[in-house]
CSV table of C-alpha atoms in Angstrom, one decimal:
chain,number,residue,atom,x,y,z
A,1,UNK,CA,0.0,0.0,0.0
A,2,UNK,CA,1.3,3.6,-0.6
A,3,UNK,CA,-0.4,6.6,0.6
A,4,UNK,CA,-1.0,9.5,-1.5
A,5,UNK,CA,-2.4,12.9,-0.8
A,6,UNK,CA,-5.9,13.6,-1.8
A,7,UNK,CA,-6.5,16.8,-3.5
A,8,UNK,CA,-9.6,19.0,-2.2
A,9,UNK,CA,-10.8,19.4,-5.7
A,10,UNK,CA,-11.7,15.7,-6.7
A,11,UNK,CA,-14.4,15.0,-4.3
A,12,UNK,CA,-18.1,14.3,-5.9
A,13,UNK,CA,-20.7,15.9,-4.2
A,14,UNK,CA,-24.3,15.0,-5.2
A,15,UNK,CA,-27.9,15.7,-3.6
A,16,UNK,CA,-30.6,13.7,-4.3
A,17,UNK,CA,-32.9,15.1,-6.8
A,18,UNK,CA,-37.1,15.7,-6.2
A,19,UNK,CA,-36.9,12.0,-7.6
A,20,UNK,CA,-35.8,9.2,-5.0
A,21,UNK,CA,-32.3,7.8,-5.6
A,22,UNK,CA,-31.7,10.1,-8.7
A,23,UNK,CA,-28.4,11.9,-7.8
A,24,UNK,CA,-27.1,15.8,-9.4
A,25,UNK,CA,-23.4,16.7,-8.8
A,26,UNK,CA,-23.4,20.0,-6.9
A,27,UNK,CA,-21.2,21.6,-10.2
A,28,UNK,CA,-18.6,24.4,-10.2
A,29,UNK,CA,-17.6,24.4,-6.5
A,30,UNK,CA,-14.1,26.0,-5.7
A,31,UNK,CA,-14.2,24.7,-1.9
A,32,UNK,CA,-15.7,22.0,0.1
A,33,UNK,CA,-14.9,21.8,3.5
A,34,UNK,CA,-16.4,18.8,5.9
A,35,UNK,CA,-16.9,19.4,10.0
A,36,UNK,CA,-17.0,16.2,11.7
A,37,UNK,CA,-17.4,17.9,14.6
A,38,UNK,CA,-20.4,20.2,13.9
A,39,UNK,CA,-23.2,20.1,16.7
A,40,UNK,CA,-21.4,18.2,18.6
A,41,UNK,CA,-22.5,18.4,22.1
A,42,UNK,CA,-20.6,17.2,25.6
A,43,UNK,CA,-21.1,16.5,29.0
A,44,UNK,CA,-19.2,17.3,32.3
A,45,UNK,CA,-18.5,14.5,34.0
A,46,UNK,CA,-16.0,15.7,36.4
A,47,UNK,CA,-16.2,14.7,39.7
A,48,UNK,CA,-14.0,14.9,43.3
A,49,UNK,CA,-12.5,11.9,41.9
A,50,UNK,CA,-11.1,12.9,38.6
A,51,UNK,CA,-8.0,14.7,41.0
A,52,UNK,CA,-8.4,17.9,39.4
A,53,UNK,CA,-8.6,16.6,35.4
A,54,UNK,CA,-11.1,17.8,33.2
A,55,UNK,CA,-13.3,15.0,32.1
A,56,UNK,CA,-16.1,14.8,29.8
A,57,UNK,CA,-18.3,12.3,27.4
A,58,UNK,CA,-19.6,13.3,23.9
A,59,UNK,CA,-23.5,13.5,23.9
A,60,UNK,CA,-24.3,14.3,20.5
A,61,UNK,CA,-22.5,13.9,17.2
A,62,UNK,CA,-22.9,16.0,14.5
A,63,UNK,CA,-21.5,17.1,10.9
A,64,UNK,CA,-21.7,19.8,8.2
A,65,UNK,CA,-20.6,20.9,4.8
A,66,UNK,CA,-20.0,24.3,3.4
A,67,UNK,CA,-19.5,24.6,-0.2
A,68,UNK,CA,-18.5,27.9,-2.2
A,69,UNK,CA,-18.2,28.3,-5.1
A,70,UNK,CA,-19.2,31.6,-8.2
A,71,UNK,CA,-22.7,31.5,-9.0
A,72,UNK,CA,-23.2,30.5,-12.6
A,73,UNK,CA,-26.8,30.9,-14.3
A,74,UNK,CA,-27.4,29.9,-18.1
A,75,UNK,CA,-27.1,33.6,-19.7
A,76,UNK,CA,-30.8,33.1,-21.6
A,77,UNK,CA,-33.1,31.5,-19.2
A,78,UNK,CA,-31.2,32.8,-16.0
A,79,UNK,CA,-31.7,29.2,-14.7
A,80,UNK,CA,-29.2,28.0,-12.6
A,81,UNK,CA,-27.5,24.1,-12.9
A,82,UNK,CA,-29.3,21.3,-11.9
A,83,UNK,CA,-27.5,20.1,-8.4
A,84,UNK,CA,-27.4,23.9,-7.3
A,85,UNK,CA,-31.2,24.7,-8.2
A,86,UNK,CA,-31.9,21.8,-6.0
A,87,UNK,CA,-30.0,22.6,-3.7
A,88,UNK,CA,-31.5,26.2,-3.4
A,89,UNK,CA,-35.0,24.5,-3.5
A,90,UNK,CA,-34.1,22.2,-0.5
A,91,UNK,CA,-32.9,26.2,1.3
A,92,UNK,CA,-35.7,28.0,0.1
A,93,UNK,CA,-38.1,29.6,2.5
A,94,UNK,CA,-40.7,27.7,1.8
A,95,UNK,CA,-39.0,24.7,2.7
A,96,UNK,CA,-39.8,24.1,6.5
A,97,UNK,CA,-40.4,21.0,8.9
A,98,UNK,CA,-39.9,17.4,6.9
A,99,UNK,CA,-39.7,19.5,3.5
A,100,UNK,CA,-36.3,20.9,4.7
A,101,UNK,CA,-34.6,18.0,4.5
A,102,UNK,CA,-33.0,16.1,1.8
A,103,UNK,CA,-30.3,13.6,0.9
A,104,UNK,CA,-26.3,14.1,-0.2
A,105,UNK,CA,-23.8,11.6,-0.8
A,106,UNK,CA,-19.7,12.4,-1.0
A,107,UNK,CA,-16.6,10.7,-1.8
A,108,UNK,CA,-13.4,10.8,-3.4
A,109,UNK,CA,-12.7,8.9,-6.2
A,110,UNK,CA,-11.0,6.5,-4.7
A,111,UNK,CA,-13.5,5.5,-2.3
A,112,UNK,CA,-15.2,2.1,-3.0
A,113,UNK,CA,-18.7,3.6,-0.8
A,114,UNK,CA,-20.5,6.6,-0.8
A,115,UNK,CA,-20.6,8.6,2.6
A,116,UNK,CA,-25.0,9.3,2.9
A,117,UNK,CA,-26.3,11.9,4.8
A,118,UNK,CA,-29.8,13.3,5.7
A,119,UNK,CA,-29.7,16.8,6.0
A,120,UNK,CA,-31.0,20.4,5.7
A,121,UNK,CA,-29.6,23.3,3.7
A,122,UNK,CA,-28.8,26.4,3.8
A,123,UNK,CA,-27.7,28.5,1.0
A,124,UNK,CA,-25.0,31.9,1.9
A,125,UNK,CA,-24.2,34.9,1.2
A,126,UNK,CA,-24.0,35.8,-2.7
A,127,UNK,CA,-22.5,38.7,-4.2
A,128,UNK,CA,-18.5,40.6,-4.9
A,129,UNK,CA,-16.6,43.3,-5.5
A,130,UNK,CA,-16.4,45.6,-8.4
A,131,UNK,CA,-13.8,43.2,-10.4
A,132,UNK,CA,-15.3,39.5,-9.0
A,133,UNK,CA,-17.3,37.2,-10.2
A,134,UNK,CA,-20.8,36.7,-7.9
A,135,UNK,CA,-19.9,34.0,-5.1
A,136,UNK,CA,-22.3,31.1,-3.9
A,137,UNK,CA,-22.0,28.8,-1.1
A,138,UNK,CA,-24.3,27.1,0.9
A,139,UNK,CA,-23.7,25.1,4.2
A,140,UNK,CA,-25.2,21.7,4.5
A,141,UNK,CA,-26.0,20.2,7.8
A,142,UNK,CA,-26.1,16.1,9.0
A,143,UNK,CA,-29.4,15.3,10.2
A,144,UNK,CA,-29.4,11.4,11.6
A,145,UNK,CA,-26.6,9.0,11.3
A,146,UNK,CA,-24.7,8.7,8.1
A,147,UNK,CA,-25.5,5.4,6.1
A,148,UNK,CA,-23.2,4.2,2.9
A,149,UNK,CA,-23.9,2.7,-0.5
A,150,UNK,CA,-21.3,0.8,-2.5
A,151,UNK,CA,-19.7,3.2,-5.4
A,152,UNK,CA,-21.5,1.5,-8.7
Protein backbone atom coordinates (compact mmCIF):
# COMPACT_ATOMS: atom_id res chain seq x y z
CA UNK A 1 0.00 0.00 0.00
CA UNK A 2 1.26 3.56 -0.62
CA UNK A 3 -0.39 6.64 0.61
CA UNK A 4 -1.02 9.52 -1.52
CA UNK A 5 -2.44 12.88 -0.82
CA UNK A 6 -5.88 13.63 -1.83
CA UNK A 7 -6.54 16.83 -3.54
CA UNK A 8 -9.56 18.96 -2.17
CA UNK A 9 -10.84 19.38 -5.71
CA UNK A 10 -11.67 15.70 -6.67
CA UNK A 11 -14.36 14.97 -4.35
CA UNK A 12 -18.07 14.33 -5.93
CA UNK A 13 -20.74 15.91 -4.19
CA UNK A 14 -24.33 15.05 -5.22
CA UNK A 15 -27.94 15.71 -3.63
CA UNK A 16 -30.59 13.67 -4.26
CA UNK A 17 -32.89 15.15 -6.85
CA UNK A 18 -37.09 15.70 -6.17
CA UNK A 19 -36.87 11.99 -7.63
CA UNK A 20 -35.78 9.22 -4.96
CA UNK A 21 -32.26 7.76 -5.56
CA UNK A 22 -31.66 10.13 -8.70
CA UNK A 23 -28.35 11.94 -7.78
CA UNK A 24 -27.14 15.78 -9.42
CA UNK A 25 -23.41 16.66 -8.83
CA UNK A 26 -23.43 20.02 -6.90
CA UNK A 27 -21.15 21.59 -10.16
CA UNK A 28 -18.62 24.41 -10.15
CA UNK A 29 -17.65 24.38 -6.54
CA UNK A 30 -14.08 25.98 -5.69
CA UNK A 31 -14.22 24.71 -1.85
CA UNK A 32 -15.75 21.99 0.07
CA UNK A 33 -14.88 21.82 3.49
CA UNK A 34 -16.41 18.80 5.88
CA UNK A 35 -16.87 19.43 9.95
CA UNK A 36 -17.00 16.17 11.69
CA UNK A 37 -17.37 17.88 14.62
CA UNK A 38 -20.38 20.22 13.90
CA UNK A 39 -23.15 20.13 16.66
CA UNK A 40 -21.43 18.24 18.58
CA UNK A 41 -22.48 18.42 22.10
CA UNK A 42 -20.60 17.21 25.56
CA UNK A 43 -21.11 16.50 28.99
CA UNK A 44 -19.21 17.35 32.25
CA UNK A 45 -18.48 14.53 33.98
CA UNK A 46 -15.99 15.70 36.42
CA UNK A 47 -16.17 14.73 39.69
CA UNK A 48 -13.99 14.93 43.32
CA UNK A 49 -12.48 11.90 41.92
CA UNK A 50 -11.05 12.93 38.57
CA UNK A 51 -7.98 14.69 41.00
CA UNK A 52 -8.39 17.92 39.42
CA UNK A 53 -8.61 16.62 35.39
CA UNK A 54 -11.07 17.76 33.18
CA UNK A 55 -13.30 14.99 32.14
CA UNK A 56 -16.10 14.78 29.76
CA UNK A 57 -18.34 12.32 27.42
CA UNK A 58 -19.58 13.31 23.90
CA UNK A 59 -23.45 13.52 23.92
CA UNK A 60 -24.27 14.29 20.48
CA UNK A 61 -22.50 13.90 17.20
CA UNK A 62 -22.91 16.02 14.52
CA UNK A 63 -21.54 17.10 10.92
CA UNK A 64 -21.72 19.78 8.20
CA UNK A 65 -20.60 20.86 4.78
CA UNK A 66 -20.02 24.28 3.42
CA UNK A 67 -19.54 24.59 -0.21
CA UNK A 68 -18.49 27.95 -2.24
CA UNK A 69 -18.16 28.33 -5.10
CA UNK A 70 -19.21 31.62 -8.22
CA UNK A 71 -22.66 31.45 -9.04
CA UNK A 72 -23.24 30.47 -12.60
CA UNK A 73 -26.81 30.92 -14.26
CA UNK A 74 -27.42 29.92 -18.07
CA UNK A 75 -27.09 33.62 -19.73
CA UNK A 76 -30.75 33.09 -21.55
CA UNK A 77 -33.11 31.55 -19.25
CA UNK A 78 -31.21 32.79 -15.99
CA UNK A 79 -31.73 29.19 -14.72
CA UNK A 80 -29.22 27.98 -12.56
CA UNK A 81 -27.47 24.12 -12.89
CA UNK A 82 -29.26 21.26 -11.94
CA UNK A 83 -27.48 20.13 -8.36
CA UNK A 84 -27.40 23.87 -7.25
CA UNK A 85 -31.24 24.69 -8.21
CA UNK A 86 -31.89 21.83 -5.97
CA UNK A 87 -29.97 22.60 -3.69
CA UNK A 88 -31.49 26.20 -3.43
CA UNK A 89 -34.97 24.48 -3.49
CA UNK A 90 -34.13 22.16 -0.53
CA UNK A 91 -32.92 26.21 1.29
CA UNK A 92 -35.73 27.98 0.14
CA UNK A 93 -38.10 29.60 2.49
CA UNK A 94 -40.71 27.66 1.79
CA UNK A 95 -39.02 24.72 2.75
CA UNK A 96 -39.83 24.13 6.53
CA UNK A 97 -40.40 20.96 8.86
CA UNK A 98 -39.90 17.43 6.86
CA UNK A 99 -39.68 19.48 3.54
CA UNK A 100 -36.33 20.92 4.67
CA UNK A 101 -34.59 17.95 4.54
CA UNK A 102 -32.97 16.14 1.76
CA UNK A 103 -30.26 13.61 0.95
CA UNK A 104 -26.34 14.14 -0.21
CA UNK A 105 -23.83 11.64 -0.78
CA UNK A 106 -19.73 12.39 -1.01
CA UNK A 107 -16.60 10.72 -1.80
CA UNK A 108 -13.42 10.83 -3.41
CA UNK A 109 -12.72 8.90 -6.19
CA UNK A 110 -10.99 6.53 -4.70
CA UNK A 111 -13.49 5.54 -2.28
CA UNK A 112 -15.22 2.07 -2.96
CA UNK A 113 -18.69 3.62 -0.82
CA UNK A 114 -20.47 6.61 -0.79
CA UNK A 115 -20.58 8.63 2.57
CA UNK A 116 -24.98 9.26 2.86
CA UNK A 117 -26.32 11.95 4.83
CA UNK A 118 -29.82 13.33 5.73
CA UNK A 119 -29.72 16.78 5.98
CA UNK A 120 -31.01 20.43 5.65
CA UNK A 121 -29.63 23.30 3.67
CA UNK A 122 -28.81 26.39 3.77
CA UNK A 123 -27.68 28.51 1.00
CA UNK A 124 -25.01 31.91 1.95
CA UNK A 125 -24.16 34.93 1.15
CA UNK A 126 -24.03 35.81 -2.75
CA UNK A 127 -22.52 38.74 -4.17
CA UNK A 128 -18.51 40.56 -4.93
CA UNK A 129 -16.63 43.34 -5.45
CA UNK A 130 -16.36 45.60 -8.42
CA UNK A 131 -13.80 43.16 -10.40
CA UNK A 132 -15.30 39.49 -8.98
CA UNK A 133 -17.33 37.20 -10.24
CA UNK A 134 -20.79 36.66 -7.88
CA UNK A 135 -19.85 34.04 -5.07
CA UNK A 136 -22.29 31.13 -3.91
CA UNK A 137 -21.99 28.76 -1.11
CA UNK A 138 -24.35 27.06 0.92
CA UNK A 139 -23.71 25.10 4.21
CA UNK A 140 -25.19 21.69 4.51
CA UNK A 141 -25.96 20.17 7.84
CA UNK A 142 -26.13 16.10 9.00
CA UNK A 143 -29.44 15.28 10.25
CA UNK A 144 -29.44 11.43 11.58
CA UNK A 145 -26.64 8.96 11.33
CA UNK A 146 -24.74 8.70 8.15
CA UNK A 147 -25.53 5.38 6.13
CA UNK A 148 -23.19 4.21 2.95
CA UNK A 149 -23.87 2.75 -0.54
CA UNK A 150 -21.30 0.77 -2.53
CA UNK A 151 -19.67 3.18 -5.45
CA UNK A 152 -21.52 1.48 -8.74
Amino acid sequence: MTAVKIPSRDIVIEVESSTADTWLRIENLSSATVNKAENEETADITDFDSQGAYEQWVMQRGASMALAGQELKDHLTGALQPGRARVEALAGETALAADSQGRIRFRHPMDTNWRIWTATFSVGESGGETNAPSSWAATITKSGLSSTAAVI
